[in-house]
């Protein structure tokens, strides 16, 4: 592959691998060729509005909306809202915001499973009339016991053979509110001995007096997810129902429903969900982190939620590129979070304005620089993008540099500032340290330096070399800001792999957030607004947090500059 001698004497096209489709695109291409569904491609993204979307959902969103875009089809947004006790309308709103922010548009195709409650009820009546569903009086515990196990068949409920008329009567009275919550259910009548537990007479409806975020108190019976999901896809004319692997065993059930009802048959295709190292992607667990206040909320910048990533400073295109690169497969695997960060850096490198900011300021006085003088020095806004232009940065006698860029007694490989050593201040001058001032506790509080006026702009006229170029800000002009530095939320690559007696929460990283107050940034940043992104030279990419007030900016460090993924790739 990397043999350039060979590459140069072959035509470019010949060295290119044949375009290979992932297995989902292969299925769709074949369906189009065979004119299945009249050649239509219609997908959907079907979240349950019981939490915020996370990076795993982004994979599904990019896939479903991406397929529609690629094949000239359509993609719906549908809320699978069958669980009134766990669903809330603010989740509905956040989900729409996140899908839009990722760059996708469902146009006028926003649907809810609850839109289909009447239709689903009709479907249930049909199953009852056809002798394919019955009202069961067993308790939830009894139903579980009767269901059997993976190795033992289930036992039929004593109510399984109720006559159709009795079932119709009881189901009507369930709906009319004559029975207490949980006292009866409607079940499909399939096969209690099936090797697939999902086919052992699954529950279709339960009695539940709960106010639904859309249908209010209209219903006191609610369809189960398994009963609503496939039929909702069918009603919407979905051609390819793409879902994660855990639904593979549900497919025979969904197919059974569709066949009994004789309605449009979407093809379900399962793919492996995204797992990410150092990350938990389960809405239930993320909700626990929020409820127990282990983090600041759903949009905490350490959360793998879309809203957390947005607040952290991620760009939609970085997330989309990541989803493209991981692709889709049938087999479960875990993606290295370093790849996500790599995609982020790639994008931010192209688009972010460079600025100078000092996290932990150490004062420097340039003794031979005229008191009261201020120079406006030119700095490049983005070396990757000449159209971004240049800006002026004020330079004066008193500056701040990064505390860790100075060592009084440096080890061999420390090339930055130390007594007697000359370094370059980026875009400014060469300076040499002449004196170190300490307080009563022996802490360094100030450095004295001299500058060489002939090195203005950072170039030496006599070809003199220095080993370090450092960032800085002018003390009098800099703005004081707060910076929040982040590390992974979990200390373990697989946070959920815990031994007996351990809790996954024990793997939370106590050092995942470090708040640094008293940072200084160049004055041009005074006008920055929440969501603005910058590269602080040498320190990483930063984004203005919505916690900022007019008087005080707060920055999140989105990611450092060090790309561990690039290193991993080099080694291979
Ligand atoms: P939980 O996180 O508790 O497992 P969920 O993610 O399944 O819940 P849904 O709202 O049902 O929540 O998910 C909406 C869609 O996103 C589904 O089609 C689901 O298959 C897909 N999805 C969820 N998690 C992932 C993931 N990690 N990778 C890819 N797709 C996912
Ligand atoms: Mg789900």
PDB file of N, CA and C in Angstrom, residues 314-384:
ATOM      1  N   UNK A 314     -18.118  20.225  20.563  1.00  0.00           N
ATOM      2  CA  UNK A 314     -18.123  19.368  19.371  1.00  0.00           C
ATOM      3  C   UNK A 314     -18.873  20.053  18.240  1.00  0.00           C
ATOM      4  N   UNK A 315     -18.481  19.768  17.014  1.00  0.00           N
ATOM      5  CA  UNK A 315     -19.204  20.277  15.851  1.00  0.00           C
ATOM      6  C   UNK A 315     -20.062  19.141  15.292  1.00  0.00           C
ATOM      7  N   UNK A 316     -21.194  19.490  14.665  1.00  0.00           N
ATOM      8  CA  UNK A 316     -22.008  18.441  14.041  1.00  0.00           C
ATOM      9  C   UNK A 316     -21.204  17.669  12.990  1.00  0.00           C
ATOM     10  N   UNK A 317     -20.358  18.375  12.225  1.00  0.00           N
ATOM     11  CA  UNK A 317     -19.651  17.655  11.164  1.00  0.00           C
ATOM     12  C   UNK A 317     -18.631  16.682  11.734  1.00  0.00           C
ATOM     13  N   UNK A 318     -18.039  17.008  12.877  1.00  0.00           N
ATOM     14  CA  UNK A 318     -17.102  16.047  13.495  1.00  0.00           C
ATOM     15  C   UNK A 318     -17.847  14.771  13.878  1.00  0.00           C
ATOM     16  N   UNK A 319     -19.055  14.916  14.411  1.00  0.00           N
ATOM     17  CA  UNK A 319     -19.835  13.738  14.811  1.00  0.00           C
ATOM     18  C   UNK A 319     -20.281  12.947  13.581  1.00  0.00           C
ATOM     19  N   UNK A 320     -20.697  13.668  12.538  1.00  0.00           N
ATOM     20  CA  UNK A 320     -21.107  12.957  11.314  1.00  0.00           C
ATOM     21  C   UNK A 320     -19.929  12.211  10.688  1.00  0.00           C
ATOM     22  N   UNK A 321     -18.765  12.859  10.658  1.00  0.00           N
ATOM     23  CA  UNK A 321     -17.576  12.183  10.110  1.00  0.00           C
ATOM     24  C   UNK A 321     -17.240  10.938  10.909  1.00  0.00           C
ATOM     25  N   UNK A 322     -17.348  11.060  12.210  1.00  0.00           N
ATOM     26  CA  UNK A 322     -17.088   9.911  13.076  1.00  0.00           C
ATOM     27  C   UNK A 322     -18.042   8.771  12.720  1.00  0.00           C
ATOM     28  N   UNK A 323     -19.321   9.089  12.596  1.00  0.00           N
ATOM     29  CA  UNK A 323     -20.310   8.039  12.285  1.00  0.00           C
ATOM     30  C   UNK A 323     -20.022   7.408  10.921  1.00  0.00           C
ATOM     31  N   UNK A 324     -19.590   8.217   9.957  1.00  0.00           N
ATOM     32  CA  UNK A 324     -19.225   7.664   8.654  1.00  0.00           C
ATOM     33  C   UNK A 324     -18.052   6.702   8.778  1.00  0.00           C
ATOM     34  N   UNK A 325     -17.071   7.116   9.569  1.00  0.00           N
ATOM     35  CA  UNK A 325     -15.852   6.312   9.637  1.00  0.00           C
ATOM     36  C   UNK A 325     -16.041   4.999  10.365  1.00  0.00           C
ATOM     37  N   UNK A 326     -16.875   4.976  11.391  1.00  0.00           N
ATOM     38  CA  UNK A 326     -17.066   3.711  12.111  1.00  0.00           C
ATOM     39  C   UNK A 326     -17.898   2.743  11.280  1.00  0.00           C
ATOM     40  N   UNK A 327     -18.737   3.261  10.385  1.00  0.00           N
ATOM     41  CA  UNK A 327     -19.514   2.385   9.517  1.00  0.00           C
ATOM     42  C   UNK A 327     -20.524   1.548  10.290  1.00  0.00           C
ATOM     43  N   UNK A 328     -21.112   0.565   9.592  1.00  0.00           N
ATOM     44  CA  UNK A 328     -22.061  -0.331  10.276  1.00  0.00           C
ATOM     45  C   UNK A 328     -21.635  -1.772  10.047  1.00  0.00           C
ATOM     46  N   UNK A 329     -21.873  -2.592  11.040  1.00  0.00           N
ATOM     47  CA  UNK A 329     -21.535  -4.021  10.953  1.00  0.00           C
ATOM     48  C   UNK A 329     -22.523  -4.808  11.781  1.00  0.00           C
ATOM     49  N   UNK A 330     -22.470  -6.108  11.641  1.00  0.00           N
ATOM     50  CA  UNK A 330     -23.369  -7.000  12.361  1.00  0.00           C
ATOM     51  C   UNK A 330     -22.794  -7.386  13.723  1.00  0.00           C
ATOM     52  N   UNK A 331     -21.469  -7.296  13.849  1.00  0.00           N
ATOM     53  CA  UNK A 331     -20.813  -7.838  15.037  1.00  0.00           C
ATOM     54  C   UNK A 331     -20.551  -6.742  16.069  1.00  0.00           C
ATOM     55  N   UNK A 332     -20.794  -7.056  17.333  1.00  0.00           N
ATOM     56  CA  UNK A 332     -20.577  -6.112  18.418  1.00  0.00           C
ATOM     57  C   UNK A 332     -19.105  -5.761  18.550  1.00  0.00           C
ATOM     58  N   UNK A 333     -18.813  -4.506  18.780  1.00  0.00           N
ATOM     59  CA  UNK A 333     -17.431  -4.113  19.016  1.00  0.00           C
ATOM     60  C   UNK A 333     -17.436  -2.792  19.778  1.00  0.00           C
ATOM     61  N   UNK A 334     -16.262  -2.400  20.243  1.00  0.00           N
ATOM     62  CA  UNK A 334     -16.134  -1.143  20.969  1.00  0.00           C
ATOM     63  C   UNK A 334     -15.189  -0.233  20.198  1.00  0.00           C
ATOM     64  N   UNK A 335     -15.620   0.991  19.983  1.00  0.00           N
ATOM     65  CA  UNK A 335     -14.814   1.966  19.255  1.00  0.00           C
ATOM     66  C   UNK A 335     -13.985   2.751  20.271  1.00  0.00           C
ATOM     67  N   UNK A 336     -12.725   3.005  19.922  1.00  0.00           N
ATOM     68  CA  UNK A 336     -11.828   3.774  20.781  1.00  0.00           C
ATOM     69  C   UNK A 336     -12.272   5.239  20.766  1.00  0.00           C
ATOM     70  N   UNK A 337     -12.500   5.791  21.944  1.00  0.00           N
ATOM     71  CA  UNK A 337     -12.963   7.185  22.030  1.00  0.00           C
ATOM     72  C   UNK A 337     -11.943   8.131  21.388  1.00  0.00           C
ATOM     73  N   UNK A 338     -10.684   7.664  21.267  1.00  0.00           N
ATOM     74  CA  UNK A 338      -9.655   8.486  20.614  1.00  0.00           C
ATOM     75  C   UNK A 338     -10.019   8.764  19.150  1.00  0.00           C
ATOM     76  N   UNK A 339     -10.777   7.874  18.527  1.00  0.00           N
ATOM     77  CA  UNK A 339     -11.188   8.116  17.134  1.00  0.00           C
ATOM     78  C   UNK A 339     -12.184   9.276  17.061  1.00  0.00           C
ATOM     79  N   UNK A 340     -13.099   9.317  18.028  1.00  0.00           N
ATOM     80  CA  UNK A 340     -14.060  10.427  18.076  1.00  0.00           C
ATOM     81  C   UNK A 340     -13.306  11.750  18.232  1.00  0.00           C
ATOM     82  N   UNK A 341     -12.322  11.753  19.133  1.00  0.00           N
ATOM     83  CA  UNK A 341     -11.550  12.972  19.367  1.00  0.00           C
ATOM     84  C   UNK A 341     -10.716  13.338  18.142  1.00  0.00           C
ATOM     85  N   UNK A 342     -10.241  12.338  17.448  1.00  0.00           N
ATOM     86  CA  UNK A 342      -9.465  12.575  16.227  1.00  0.00           C
ATOM     87  C   UNK A 342     -10.332  13.289  15.184  1.00  0.00           C
ATOM     88  N   UNK A 343     -11.559  12.803  15.012  1.00  0.00           N
ATOM     89  CA  UNK A 343     -12.475  13.433  14.043  1.00  0.00           C
ATOM     90  C   UNK A 343     -12.773  14.875  14.457  1.00  0.00           C
ATOM     91  N   UNK A 344     -12.858  15.088  15.752  1.00  0.00           N
ATOM     92  CA  UNK A 344     -13.119  16.427  16.279  1.00  0.00           C
ATOM     93  C   UNK A 344     -11.949  17.358  15.973  1.00  0.00           C
ATOM     94  N   UNK A 345     -10.726  16.892  16.270  1.00  0.00           N
ATOM     95  CA  UNK A 345      -9.548  17.737  16.024  1.00  0.00           C
ATOM     96  C   UNK A 345      -9.408  18.069  14.556  1.00  0.00           C
ATOM     97  N   UNK A 346      -9.653  17.074  13.717  1.00  0.00           N
ATOM     98  CA  UNK A 346      -9.553  17.281  12.272  1.00  0.00           C
ATOM     99  C   UNK A 346     -10.428  18.450  11.847  1.00  0.00           C
ATOM    100  N   UNK A 347     -11.646  18.467  12.372  1.00  0.00           N
ATOM    101  CA  UNK A 347     -12.606  19.493  12.000  1.00  0.00           C
ATOM    102  C   UNK A 347     -12.236  20.839  12.621  1.00  0.00           C
ATOM    103  N   UNK A 348     -11.931  20.838  13.918  1.00  0.00           N
ATOM    104  CA  UNK A 348     -11.627  22.098  14.602  1.00  0.00           C
ATOM    105  C   UNK A 348     -10.344  22.722  14.066  1.00  0.00           C
ATOM    106  N   UNK A 349      -9.402  21.889  13.667  1.00  0.00           N
ATOM    107  CA  UNK A 349      -8.147  22.410  13.126  1.00  0.00           C
ATOM    108  C   UNK A 349      -8.403  23.282  11.905  1.00  0.00           C
ATOM    109  N   UNK A 350      -9.380  22.855  11.090  1.00  0.00           N
ATOM    110  CA  UNK A 350      -9.680  23.622   9.880  1.00  0.00           C
ATOM    111  C   UNK A 350     -10.424  24.915  10.190  1.00  0.00           C
ATOM    112  N   UNK A 351     -11.293  24.857  11.207  1.00  0.00           N
ATOM    113  CA  UNK A 351     -12.246  25.954  11.372  1.00  0.00           C
ATOM    114  C   UNK A 351     -11.970  26.913  12.533  1.00  0.00           C
ATOM    115  N   UNK A 352     -11.108  26.536  13.474  1.00  0.00           N
ATOM    116  CA  UNK A 352     -11.004  27.366  14.690  1.00  0.00           C
ATOM    117  C   UNK A 352     -10.002  28.492  14.576  1.00  0.00           C
ATOM    118  N   UNK A 353     -10.416  29.659  15.029  1.00  0.00           N
ATOM    119  CA  UNK A 353      -9.495  30.792  15.135  1.00  0.00           C
ATOM    120  C   UNK A 353      -8.507  30.515  16.262  1.00  0.00           C
ATOM    121  N   UNK A 354      -7.240  30.832  15.998  1.00  0.00           N
ATOM    122  CA  UNK A 354      -6.202  30.679  17.023  1.00  0.00           C
ATOM    123  C   UNK A 354      -6.153  31.939  17.869  1.00  0.00           C
ATOM    124  N   UNK A 355      -6.035  31.750  19.156  1.00  0.00           N
ATOM    125  CA  UNK A 355      -5.859  32.884  20.055  1.00  0.00           C
ATOM    126  C   UNK A 355      -4.862  32.476  21.132  1.00  0.00           C
ATOM    127  N   UNK A 356      -4.449  33.456  21.941  1.00  0.00           N
ATOM    128  CA  UNK A 356      -3.561  33.116  23.046  1.00  0.00           C
ATOM    129  C   UNK A 356      -4.301  33.273  24.359  1.00  0.00           C
ATOM    130  N   UNK A 357      -4.140  32.283  25.199  1.00  0.00           N
ATOM    131  CA  UNK A 357      -4.734  32.292  26.525  1.00  0.00           C
ATOM    132  C   UNK A 357      -3.761  31.617  27.468  1.00  0.00           C
ATOM    133  N   UNK A 358      -3.754  32.061  28.701  1.00  0.00           N
ATOM    134  CA  UNK A 358      -2.834  31.513  29.697  1.00  0.00           C
ATOM    135  C   UNK A 358      -3.671  30.917  30.823  1.00  0.00           C
ATOM    136  N   UNK A 359      -3.498  29.613  31.056  1.00  0.00           N
ATOM    137  CA  UNK A 359      -4.322  28.942  32.066  1.00  0.00           C
ATOM    138  C   UNK A 359      -3.892  29.307  33.484  1.00  0.00           C
ATOM    139  N   UNK A 360      -2.583  29.242  33.711  1.00  0.00           N
ATOM    140  CA  UNK A 360      -2.080  29.534  35.056  1.00  0.00           C
ATOM    141  C   UNK A 360      -1.008  30.603  34.916  1.00  0.00           C
ATOM    142  N   UNK A 361      -1.425  31.863  35.090  1.00  0.00           N
ATOM    143  CA  UNK A 361      -0.557  32.981  34.728  1.00  0.00           C
ATOM    144  C   UNK A 361       0.632  33.160  35.684  1.00  0.00           C
ATOM    145  N   UNK A 362       1.773  33.455  35.096  1.00  0.00           N
ATOM    146  CA  UNK A 362       2.964  33.869  35.853  1.00  0.00           C
ATOM    147  C   UNK A 362       3.412  35.203  35.259  1.00  0.00           C
ATOM    148  N   UNK A 363       3.549  36.191  36.117  1.00  0.00           N
ATOM    149  CA  UNK A 363       3.853  37.545  35.639  1.00  0.00           C
ATOM    150  C   UNK A 363       5.294  37.644  35.158  1.00  0.00           C
ATOM    151  N   UNK A 364       5.479  38.368  34.051  1.00  0.00           N
ATOM    152  CA  UNK A 364       6.807  38.632  33.500  1.00  0.00           C
ATOM    153  C   UNK A 364       6.937  40.133  33.290  1.00  0.00           C
ATOM    154  N   UNK A 365       8.011  40.709  33.818  1.00  0.00           N
ATOM    155  CA  UNK A 365       8.275  42.133  33.577  1.00  0.00           C
ATOM    156  C   UNK A 365       9.475  42.236  32.642  1.00  0.00           C
ATOM    157  N   UNK A 366       9.289  42.955  31.524  1.00  0.00           N
ATOM    158  CA  UNK A 366      10.382  43.134  30.560  1.00  0.00           C
ATOM    159  C   UNK A 366      11.091  44.434  30.947  1.00  0.00           C
ATOM    160  N   UNK A 367      12.212  44.318  31.648  1.00  0.00           N
ATOM    161  CA  UNK A 367      12.838  45.495  32.270  1.00  0.00           C
ATOM    162  C   UNK A 367      13.285  46.553  31.263  1.00  0.00           C
ATOM    163  N   UNK A 368      13.721  46.110  30.071  1.00  0.00           N
ATOM    164  CA  UNK A 368      14.221  47.106  29.112  1.00  0.00           C
ATOM    165  C   UNK A 368      13.144  47.554  28.113  1.00  0.00           C
ATOM    166  N   UNK A 369      11.886  47.213  28.385  1.00  0.00           N
ATOM    167  CA  UNK A 369      10.807  47.661  27.491  1.00  0.00           C
ATOM    168  C   UNK A 369      10.254  48.970  28.066  1.00  0.00           C
ATOM    169  N   UNK A 370      10.064  49.997  27.214  1.00  0.00           N
ATOM    170  CA  UNK A 370       9.666  51.317  27.736  1.00  0.00           C
ATOM    171  C   UNK A 370       8.350  51.256  28.513  1.00  0.00           C
ATOM    172  N   UNK A 371       8.372  51.888  29.701  1.00  0.00           N
ATOM    173  CA  UNK A 371       7.155  51.947  30.525  1.00  0.00           C
ATOM    174  C   UNK A 371       6.065  52.682  29.763  1.00  0.00           C
ATOM    175  N   UNK A 372       4.839  52.190  29.831  1.00  0.00           N
ATOM    176  CA  UNK A 372       3.698  52.871  29.199  1.00  0.00           C
ATOM    177  C   UNK A 372       3.574  52.600  27.708  1.00  0.00           C
ATOM    178  N   UNK A 373       4.569  51.948  27.111  1.00  0.00           N
ATOM    179  CA  UNK A 373       4.474  51.683  25.658  1.00  0.00           C
ATOM    180  C   UNK A 373       3.597  50.456  25.396  1.00  0.00           C
ATOM    181  N   UNK A 374       2.758  50.552  24.351  1.00  0.00           N
ATOM    182  CA  UNK A 374       1.965  49.400  23.917  1.00  0.00           C
ATOM    183  C   UNK A 374       2.142  49.241  22.418  1.00  0.00           C
ATOM    184  N   UNK A 375       2.474  48.036  21.968  1.00  0.00           N
ATOM    185  CA  UNK A 375       2.565  47.778  20.527  1.00  0.00           C
ATOM    186  C   UNK A 375       1.445  46.834  20.140  1.00  0.00           C
ATOM    187  N   UNK A 376       0.920  47.040  18.946  1.00  0.00           N
ATOM    188  CA  UNK A 376      -0.083  46.107  18.417  1.00  0.00           C
ATOM    189  C   UNK A 376       0.652  45.180  17.439  1.00  0.00           C
ATOM    190  N   UNK A 377       0.846  43.952  17.839  1.00  0.00           N
ATOM    191  CA  UNK A 377       1.587  43.004  17.000  1.00  0.00           C
ATOM    192  C   UNK A 377       0.626  42.156  16.186  1.00  0.00           C
ATOM    193  N   UNK A 378       1.067  41.757  15.013  1.00  0.00           N
ATOM    194  CA  UNK A 378       0.180  41.002  14.119  1.00  0.00           C
ATOM    195  C   UNK A 378       0.256  39.503  14.401  1.00  0.00           C
ATOM    196  N   UNK A 379      -0.920  38.874  14.483  1.00  0.00           N
ATOM    197  CA  UNK A 379      -0.981  37.426  14.719  1.00  0.00           C
ATOM    198  C   UNK A 379      -1.892  36.789  13.670  1.00  0.00           C
ATOM    199  N   UNK A 380      -1.509  35.605  13.252  1.00  0.00           N
ATOM    200  CA  UNK A 380      -2.276  34.891  12.221  1.00  0.00           C
ATOM    201  C   UNK A 380      -3.490  34.222  12.872  1.00  0.00           C
ATOM    202  N   UNK A 381      -4.662  34.411  12.285  1.00  0.00           N
ATOM    203  CA  UNK A 381      -5.876  33.852  12.887  1.00  0.00           C
ATOM    204  C   UNK A 381      -6.005  32.348  12.695  1.00  0.00           C
ATOM    205  N   UNK A 382      -5.635  31.866  11.516  1.00  0.00           N
ATOM    206  CA  UNK A 382      -5.717  30.419  11.293  1.00  0.00           C
ATOM    207  C   UNK A 382      -4.763  30.006  10.178  1.00  0.00           C
ATOM    208  N   UNK A 383      -3.629  29.399  10.548  1.00  0.00           N
ATOM    209  CA  UNK A 383      -2.655  29.008   9.520  1.00  0.00           C
ATOM    210  C   UNK A 383      -3.231  28.027   8.502  1.00  0.00           C
ATOM    211  N   UNK A 384      -4.344  27.343   8.857  1.00  0.00           N
ATOM    212  CA  UNK A 384      -4.970  26.391   7.931  1.00  0.00           C
ATOM    213  C   UNK A 384      -5.907  27.108   6.958  1.00  0.00           C
TER     214      UNK A 384
END
